[in-house]
Tab-separated table of C-alpha atoms and ligand atoms in Angstrom:
chain	number	residue	atom	x	y	z
A	1	MET	CA	5.237	-8.451	36.208
A	2	SER	CA	6.034	-9.632	39.732
A	3	ALA	CA	3.966	-12.476	41.134
A	4	PRO	CA	1.650	-11.507	43.979
A	5	GLN	CA	3.018	-12.255	47.421
A	6	PRO	CA	0.591	-14.749	48.908
A	7	ARG	CA	0.669	-14.615	52.675
A	8	THR	CA	-0.242	-18.208	53.355
A	9	GLN	CA	0.262	-21.617	51.809
A	10	PRO	CA	-3.488	-22.157	51.090
A	11	GLU	CA	-3.573	-18.745	49.431
A	12	ALA	CA	-0.663	-19.708	47.169
A	13	GLU	CA	-2.376	-22.974	46.235
A	14	CYS	CA	-5.614	-21.162	45.527
A	15	TYR	CA	-3.753	-18.756	43.237
A	16	GLN	CA	-2.231	-21.672	41.305
A	17	ARG	CA	-5.621	-23.352	40.929
A	18	LEU	CA	-7.158	-20.114	39.689
A	19	ARG	CA	-4.394	-19.780	37.105
A	20	SER	CA	-4.956	-23.297	35.872
A	21	HIS	CA	-8.730	-22.724	35.684
A	22	LEU	CA	-8.077	-19.727	33.452
A	23	ALA	CA	-5.615	-21.725	31.337
A	24	PHE	CA	-8.043	-24.671	31.088
A	25	LEU	CA	-10.782	-22.308	29.901
A	26	LYS	CA	-8.305	-20.819	27.404
A	27	LEU	CA	-8.672	-17.380	28.957
A	28	GLU	CA	-5.034	-16.731	28.200
A	29	ALA	CA	-5.082	-12.942	28.442
A	30	ALA	CA	-6.798	-13.151	31.837
A	31	ALA	CA	-4.323	-15.796	33.035
A	32	GLU	CA	-1.509	-13.512	31.934
A	33	ALA	CA	-3.030	-10.502	33.727
A	34	LEU	CA	-4.038	-12.357	36.880
A	35	SER	CA	-1.080	-11.532	39.078
A	36	ALA	CA	-1.094	-7.841	38.086
A	37	VAL	CA	-4.830	-7.505	38.710
A	38	LEU	CA	-4.499	-9.211	42.122
A	39	ASP	CA	-1.688	-6.768	42.966
A	40	GLN	CA	-3.899	-3.852	41.914
A	41	ALA	CA	-6.759	-5.237	43.951
A	42	ARG	CA	-4.509	-5.208	47.033
A	43	THR	CA	-2.876	-1.839	46.541
A	44	GLN	CA	-6.022	-0.056	45.306
A	45	LYS	CA	-8.300	-1.905	47.755
A	46	LEU	CA	-10.550	-3.119	44.941
A	47	GLY	CA	-13.612	-5.112	45.931
A	48	LEU	CA	-14.144	-8.615	44.592
A	49	THR	CA	-16.579	-7.421	41.922
A	50	ALA	CA	-14.259	-4.682	40.684
A	51	ALA	CA	-11.266	-7.026	40.544
A	52	LEU	CA	-13.182	-9.709	38.645
A	53	GLU	CA	-14.511	-7.111	36.245
A	54	ARG	CA	-11.011	-5.801	35.591
A	55	LEU	CA	-9.657	-9.301	34.993
A	56	LEU	CA	-12.396	-10.301	32.561
A	57	ALA	CA	-12.255	-6.936	30.763
A	58	VAL	CA	-8.671	-7.836	29.813
A	59	GLU	CA	-9.903	-11.076	28.251
A	60	VAL	CA	-12.812	-9.347	26.470
A	61	ASP	CA	-10.435	-6.757	24.956
A	62	ALA	CA	-8.056	-9.439	23.760
A	63	THR	CA	-10.895	-11.472	22.224
A	64	GLU	CA	-12.343	-8.438	20.459
A	65	THR	CA	-8.952	-7.553	18.995
A	66	ARG	CA	-8.409	-11.137	17.855
A	67	ARG	CA	-11.838	-11.335	16.199
A	68	LEU	CA	-11.376	-8.003	14.430
A	69	THR	CA	-7.998	-9.119	13.109
A	70	SER	CA	-9.520	-12.317	11.795
A	71	ARG	CA	-12.507	-10.476	10.223
A	72	LEU	CA	-10.119	-8.075	8.506
A	73	ARG	CA	-7.935	-10.921	7.268
A	74	PHE	CA	-10.998	-12.662	5.843
A	75	ALA	CA	-12.247	-9.423	4.250
A	76	CYS	CA	-9.291	-9.164	1.804
A	77	LEU	CA	-9.421	-5.357	1.648
A	78	PRO	CA	-7.071	-4.236	-1.130
A	79	ALA	CA	-5.832	-1.160	0.764
A	80	PRO	CA	-5.660	0.116	4.343
A	81	TRP	CA	-7.989	3.057	3.621
A	82	SER	CA	-10.705	4.135	6.002
A	83	LEU	CA	-13.550	6.604	5.496
A	84	ALA	CA	-11.693	9.106	7.673
A	85	ASP	CA	-8.983	9.333	4.978
A	86	PHE	CA	-11.445	10.500	2.338
A	87	ASP	CA	-10.955	14.166	1.502
A	88	PHE	CA	-14.418	15.554	0.765
A	89	ALA	CA	-13.039	18.966	-0.197
A	90	ALA	CA	-11.021	17.309	-2.980
A	91	GLN	CA	-14.105	15.543	-4.325
A	92	PRO	CA	-17.038	17.953	-4.623
A	93	GLY	CA	-18.835	15.221	-6.609
A	94	VAL	CA	-19.495	13.276	-3.389
A	95	GLU	CA	-22.164	14.357	-0.960
A	96	GLU	CA	-20.479	14.222	2.446
A	97	ALA	CA	-23.747	13.943	4.392
A	98	LEU	CA	-24.685	10.810	2.426
A	99	ILE	CA	-21.340	9.129	3.133
A	100	ARG	CA	-21.645	10.057	6.822
A	101	GLU	CA	-25.076	8.441	6.861
A	102	LEU	CA	-23.666	5.285	5.212
A	103	ALA	CA	-20.832	5.297	7.772
A	104	THR	CA	-23.422	4.722	10.528
A	105	LEU	CA	-23.872	1.301	8.829
A	106	ARG	CA	-27.639	1.486	9.137
A	107	PHE	CA	-27.653	0.353	5.493
A	108	VAL	CA	-25.995	-2.925	6.526
A	109	ASP	CA	-28.687	-3.588	9.130
A	110	ASP	CA	-31.334	-2.766	6.511
A	111	GLY	CA	-29.672	-5.012	3.920
A	112	ALA	CA	-29.481	-2.048	1.548
A	113	ASN	CA	-27.067	-1.832	-1.382
A	114	VAL	CA	-24.671	0.918	-2.380
A	115	LEU	CA	-23.880	1.585	-6.012
A	116	LEU	CA	-20.864	3.829	-6.626
A	117	ILE	CA	-20.788	5.034	-10.219
A	118	GLY	CA	-18.140	7.211	-11.811
A	119	PRO	CA	-15.102	7.451	-14.066
A	120	PRO	CA	-11.657	6.192	-12.952
A	121	GLY	CA	-9.839	7.932	-10.111
A	122	VAL	CA	-12.766	9.600	-8.352
A	123	GLY	CA	-12.505	7.516	-5.165
A	124	LYS	CA	-15.010	4.702	-5.768
A	125	THR	CA	-12.690	1.952	-4.553
A	126	MET	CA	-11.586	4.090	-1.624
A	127	LEU	CA	-15.185	4.621	-0.474
A	128	ALA	CA	-16.022	0.929	-0.956
A	129	VAL	CA	-12.965	-0.073	1.095
A	130	GLY	CA	-13.843	2.519	3.751
A	131	LEU	CA	-17.403	1.214	4.096
A	132	ALA	CA	-16.178	-2.393	4.151
A	133	ARG	CA	-13.619	-1.609	6.855
A	134	ALA	CA	-16.186	0.247	8.959
A	135	ALA	CA	-18.546	-2.733	8.726
A	136	ALA	CA	-15.774	-5.171	9.720
A	137	GLU	CA	-14.860	-2.951	12.659
A	138	ALA	CA	-18.509	-2.909	13.731
A	139	GLY	CA	-18.475	-6.715	13.869
A	140	HIS	CA	-19.962	-7.640	10.479
A	141	ARG	CA	-18.537	-10.328	8.246
A	142	VAL	CA	-17.229	-8.585	5.145
A	143	TYR	CA	-15.651	-9.717	1.884
A	144	PHE	CA	-14.089	-7.542	-0.794
A	145	THR	CA	-13.578	-8.686	-4.376
A	146	THR	CA	-13.525	-7.430	-7.938
A	147	ALA	CA	-16.150	-8.292	-10.521
A	148	ALA	CA	-13.450	-9.951	-12.650
A	149	ASP	CA	-12.246	-12.113	-9.759
A	150	LEU	CA	-15.769	-13.096	-8.788
A	151	ALA	CA	-16.526	-14.085	-12.384
A	152	ALA	CA	-13.287	-16.075	-12.706
A	153	ARG	CA	-13.865	-17.966	-9.460
A	154	CYS	CA	-17.473	-18.757	-10.348
A	155	HIS	CA	-16.355	-20.011	-13.772
A	156	LYS	CA	-13.741	-22.270	-12.190
A	157	ALA	CA	-16.214	-23.489	-9.580
A	158	ALA	CA	-18.751	-24.377	-12.279
A	159	ILE	CA	-16.161	-26.474	-14.127
A	160	GLU	CA	-15.059	-28.225	-10.951
A	161	GLY	CA	-18.582	-28.944	-9.775
A	162	ARG	CA	-18.371	-26.545	-6.821
A	163	TRP	CA	-20.960	-24.052	-8.011
A	164	ALA	CA	-23.269	-24.360	-4.999
A	165	THR	CA	-20.348	-23.994	-2.576
A	166	MET	CA	-19.184	-20.880	-4.407
A	167	MET	CA	-22.666	-19.354	-4.285
A	168	ARG	CA	-22.854	-20.062	-0.542
A	169	PHE	CA	-19.461	-18.399	-0.112
A	170	TYR	CA	-20.577	-15.169	-1.809
A	171	ALA	CA	-23.923	-15.266	-0.027
A	172	GLY	CA	-22.272	-15.561	3.395
A	173	PRO	CA	-20.793	-12.158	4.262
A	174	LYS	CA	-23.144	-9.549	5.690
A	175	LEU	CA	-21.459	-7.072	3.352
A	176	LEU	CA	-19.952	-7.973	-0.018
A	177	ALA	CA	-18.037	-5.331	-1.963
A	178	ILE	CA	-17.683	-5.939	-5.704
A	179	ASP	CA	-15.207	-3.525	-7.234
A	180	GLU	CA	-14.675	-2.502	-10.859
A	181	LEU	CA	-17.739	-3.818	-12.611
A	182	GLY	CA	-17.509	-2.834	-16.264
A	183	TYR	CA	-13.760	-2.243	-16.476
A	184	LEU	CA	-13.420	-5.548	-18.266
A	185	PRO	CA	-16.023	-6.989	-20.613
A	186	LEU	CA	-18.410	-9.315	-18.807
A	187	PRO	CA	-19.270	-12.409	-20.843
A	188	ALA	CA	-22.856	-13.641	-20.574
A	189	GLU	CA	-21.843	-16.501	-18.274
A	190	ALA	CA	-20.085	-14.098	-15.891
A	191	ALA	CA	-23.026	-11.700	-15.926
A	192	SER	CA	-25.279	-14.577	-15.006
A	193	ALA	CA	-22.980	-15.602	-12.091
A	194	LEU	CA	-22.957	-12.020	-10.868
A	195	PHE	CA	-26.727	-11.876	-11.139
A	196	GLN	CA	-27.083	-15.045	-9.063
A	197	VAL	CA	-24.796	-13.658	-6.358
A	198	ILE	CA	-26.672	-10.355	-6.246
A	199	ASN	CA	-30.048	-12.042	-6.327
A	200	THR	CA	-29.213	-14.483	-3.502
A	201	ARG	CA	-27.888	-11.653	-1.364
A	202	TYR	CA	-30.947	-9.558	-2.140
A	203	ALA	CA	-33.194	-12.420	-1.040
A	204	ASN	CA	-31.159	-12.853	2.183
A	205	GLY	CA	-31.251	-9.149	2.994
A	206	SER	CA	-27.446	-8.832	2.846
A	207	SER	CA	-25.806	-5.663	1.554
A	208	THR	CA	-23.748	-5.425	-1.595
A	209	VAL	CA	-21.499	-2.455	-2.370
A	210	LEU	CA	-20.731	-2.251	-6.055
A	211	THR	CA	-18.449	0.124	-7.930
A	212	THR	CA	-18.671	0.664	-11.666
A	213	ASN	CA	-17.694	3.091	-14.382
A	214	VAL	CA	-20.867	2.288	-16.325
A	215	GLY	CA	-23.798	4.605	-15.718
A	216	ILE	CA	-27.169	2.961	-15.125
A	217	ALA	CA	-28.358	3.844	-18.624
A	218	GLY	CA	-25.428	1.901	-20.097
A	219	TRP	CA	-25.931	-1.339	-18.169
A	220	ALA	CA	-28.163	-3.042	-20.713
A	221	SER	CA	-25.546	-2.795	-23.453
A	222	ALA	CA	-22.483	-3.295	-21.220
A	223	PHE	CA	-23.372	-6.521	-19.414
A	224	GLY	CA	-24.058	-9.294	-21.869
A	225	ASP	CA	-27.760	-9.899	-21.825
A	226	PRO	CA	-29.904	-6.755	-21.343
A	227	VAL	CA	-32.509	-8.828	-19.499
A	228	VAL	CA	-29.887	-10.011	-16.973
A	229	ALA	CA	-28.538	-6.464	-16.633
A	230	ALA	CA	-32.040	-5.127	-15.975
A	231	ALA	CA	-32.738	-7.859	-13.412
A	232	MET	CA	-29.438	-7.110	-11.656
A	233	LEU	CA	-30.230	-3.397	-11.499
A	234	ASP	CA	-33.717	-4.139	-10.250
A	235	ARG	CA	-32.349	-6.091	-7.216
A	236	LEU	CA	-29.594	-3.562	-6.560
A	237	LEU	CA	-31.825	-0.514	-6.703
A	238	HIS	CA	-34.867	-1.836	-4.882
A	239	ARG	CA	-33.127	-1.318	-1.545
A	240	GLY	CA	-30.248	0.774	-2.774
A	241	VAL	CA	-28.405	4.053	-2.684
A	242	VAL	CA	-26.824	5.324	-5.885
A	243	ILE	CA	-23.795	7.565	-5.551
A	244	GLY	CA	-22.804	9.093	-8.849
A	245	ILE	CA	-19.375	10.678	-8.608
A	246	ASP	CA	-18.782	13.036	-11.491
A	247	GLY	CA	-16.023	15.119	-9.915
A	248	PRO	CA	-12.361	15.325	-10.933
A	249	SER	CA	-10.019	12.330	-10.854
A	250	TYR	CA	-7.926	12.302	-7.685
A	251	ARG	CA	-5.255	10.263	-9.460
A	252	LEU	CA	-4.877	12.962	-12.115
A	253	ARG	CA	-4.768	15.791	-9.575
A	254	SER	CA	-0.989	16.157	-9.565
A	255	HIS	CA	-0.925	15.891	-13.355
A	256	THR	CA	-3.605	18.556	-13.595
A	257	ALA	CA	-1.680	20.800	-11.212
A	258	ARG	CA	1.530	20.264	-13.203
A	259	ALA	CA	-0.236	21.004	-16.481
A	260	GLU	CA	-1.734	24.137	-14.937
A	261	THR	CA	1.718	25.334	-13.800
A	262	LEU	CA	3.087	24.714	-17.299
A	263	ARG	CA	0.189	26.550	-18.930
A	264	THR	CA	0.625	29.542	-16.623
A	265	ALA	CA	4.361	29.571	-17.331
A	266	VAL	CA	3.754	29.431	-21.081
A	267	GLN	CA	1.210	32.221	-20.881
A	268	ALA	CA	3.592	34.312	-18.799
A	269	GLY	CA	6.260	33.640	-21.467
A	270	HIS	CA	3.953	34.877	-24.196
A	271	ALA	CA	3.161	38.030	-22.259
A	272	HIS	CA	6.817	39.070	-22.305
Q	1	LIG	P1	-11.562	4.778	-8.424
Q	1	LIG	O1	-11.820	3.494	-7.757
Q	1	LIG	O2	-12.773	5.643	-8.563
Q	1	LIG	O3	-10.837	4.625	-9.718
Q	1	LIG	P2	-9.776	5.156	-6.204
Q	1	LIG	O4	-10.705	4.990	-5.058
Q	1	LIG	O5	-8.902	3.998	-6.519
Q	1	LIG	O6	-10.572	5.610	-7.502
Q	1	LIG	O7	-8.882	6.437	-5.946
Q	1	LIG	C1	-7.696	6.657	-6.698
Q	1	LIG	C2	-6.611	7.156	-5.769
Q	1	LIG	O8	-6.913	8.460	-5.333
Q	1	LIG	C3	-6.456	6.326	-4.530
Q	1	LIG	O9	-5.095	6.310	-4.152
Q	1	LIG	C4	-7.277	7.050	-3.504
Q	1	LIG	O10	-6.776	6.848	-2.209
Q	1	LIG	C5	-7.126	8.488	-3.925
Q	1	LIG	N1	-8.339	9.282	-3.689
Q	1	LIG	C6	-9.404	9.385	-4.501
Q	1	LIG	N2	-10.322	10.224	-4.038
Q	1	LIG	C7	-9.830	10.689	-2.867
Q	1	LIG	C8	-10.308	11.617	-1.891
Q	1	LIG	N3	-11.474	12.261	-2.045
Q	1	LIG	N4	-9.536	11.840	-0.804
Q	1	LIG	C9	-8.346	11.226	-0.662
Q	1	LIG	N5	-7.834	10.356	-1.550
Q	1	LIG	C10	-8.547	10.079	-2.643
Q	2	LIG	MG1	-11.255	1.617	-8.399
């Protein structure tokens, strides 16, 4: 980018001072764009207001991008999926209108929870990641974890005397996604840690998205103490949406298609 051609010495000095003001204020994107915007202002006869607006818009864009990047880094999403990638035609078990409603993120403002229940491969993790990403993009602080990881970190924190810090960490994000509850057995101590996290978030009005393969009726026997399981469900469901996905496994789709081809071929063979 060529430097603007100041006509006079005072104008050149003023330009240098302006650049150092921007640098001092750490408005680096604006400092970078200054000479181009001044050129545009001259050639396009922009007024002072329009030129200032254009210069600061550059800085605002850069800051927004930087903050989003840092929110996404913090969020630890396990995959780059977004809700737009979800194929509703392939998963008749999911009500599209409900997911579209969740995608407006009103549930995050309301501090409501989302419980995704279904067998492996039906898209639970994908939907949880998609909701988490949408929330991060909308400016919310988001964190994604698995139930096993949460339990392990709470266990370690308890041993090391950092329990309160750990609880504050899980209470912090506006949206916490806990994936794969029930895939591994949950010892009583882990169930109690999970309950504390869910309960604190419930009290704060922060949303939790939880995926599990265990239907609500099975919670009492699956998660250690039935009383803890019931208390957990109570908090989750009080302000909560339950999405039961009972459709086909997306992971097994290609296998199913292959098996179908084989079966057809075998049947055709028999017919001859
Ligand atoms: P679950 O968590 O229920 O076991 P996942 O969300 O991990 O299932 O989905 C398994 C795989 O199938 C992932 O690669 C995911 O991207 C893909 N998948 C599942 N459902 C869909 C869908 N409806 N549209 C597109 N991809 C899907
Ligand atoms: Mg999963």
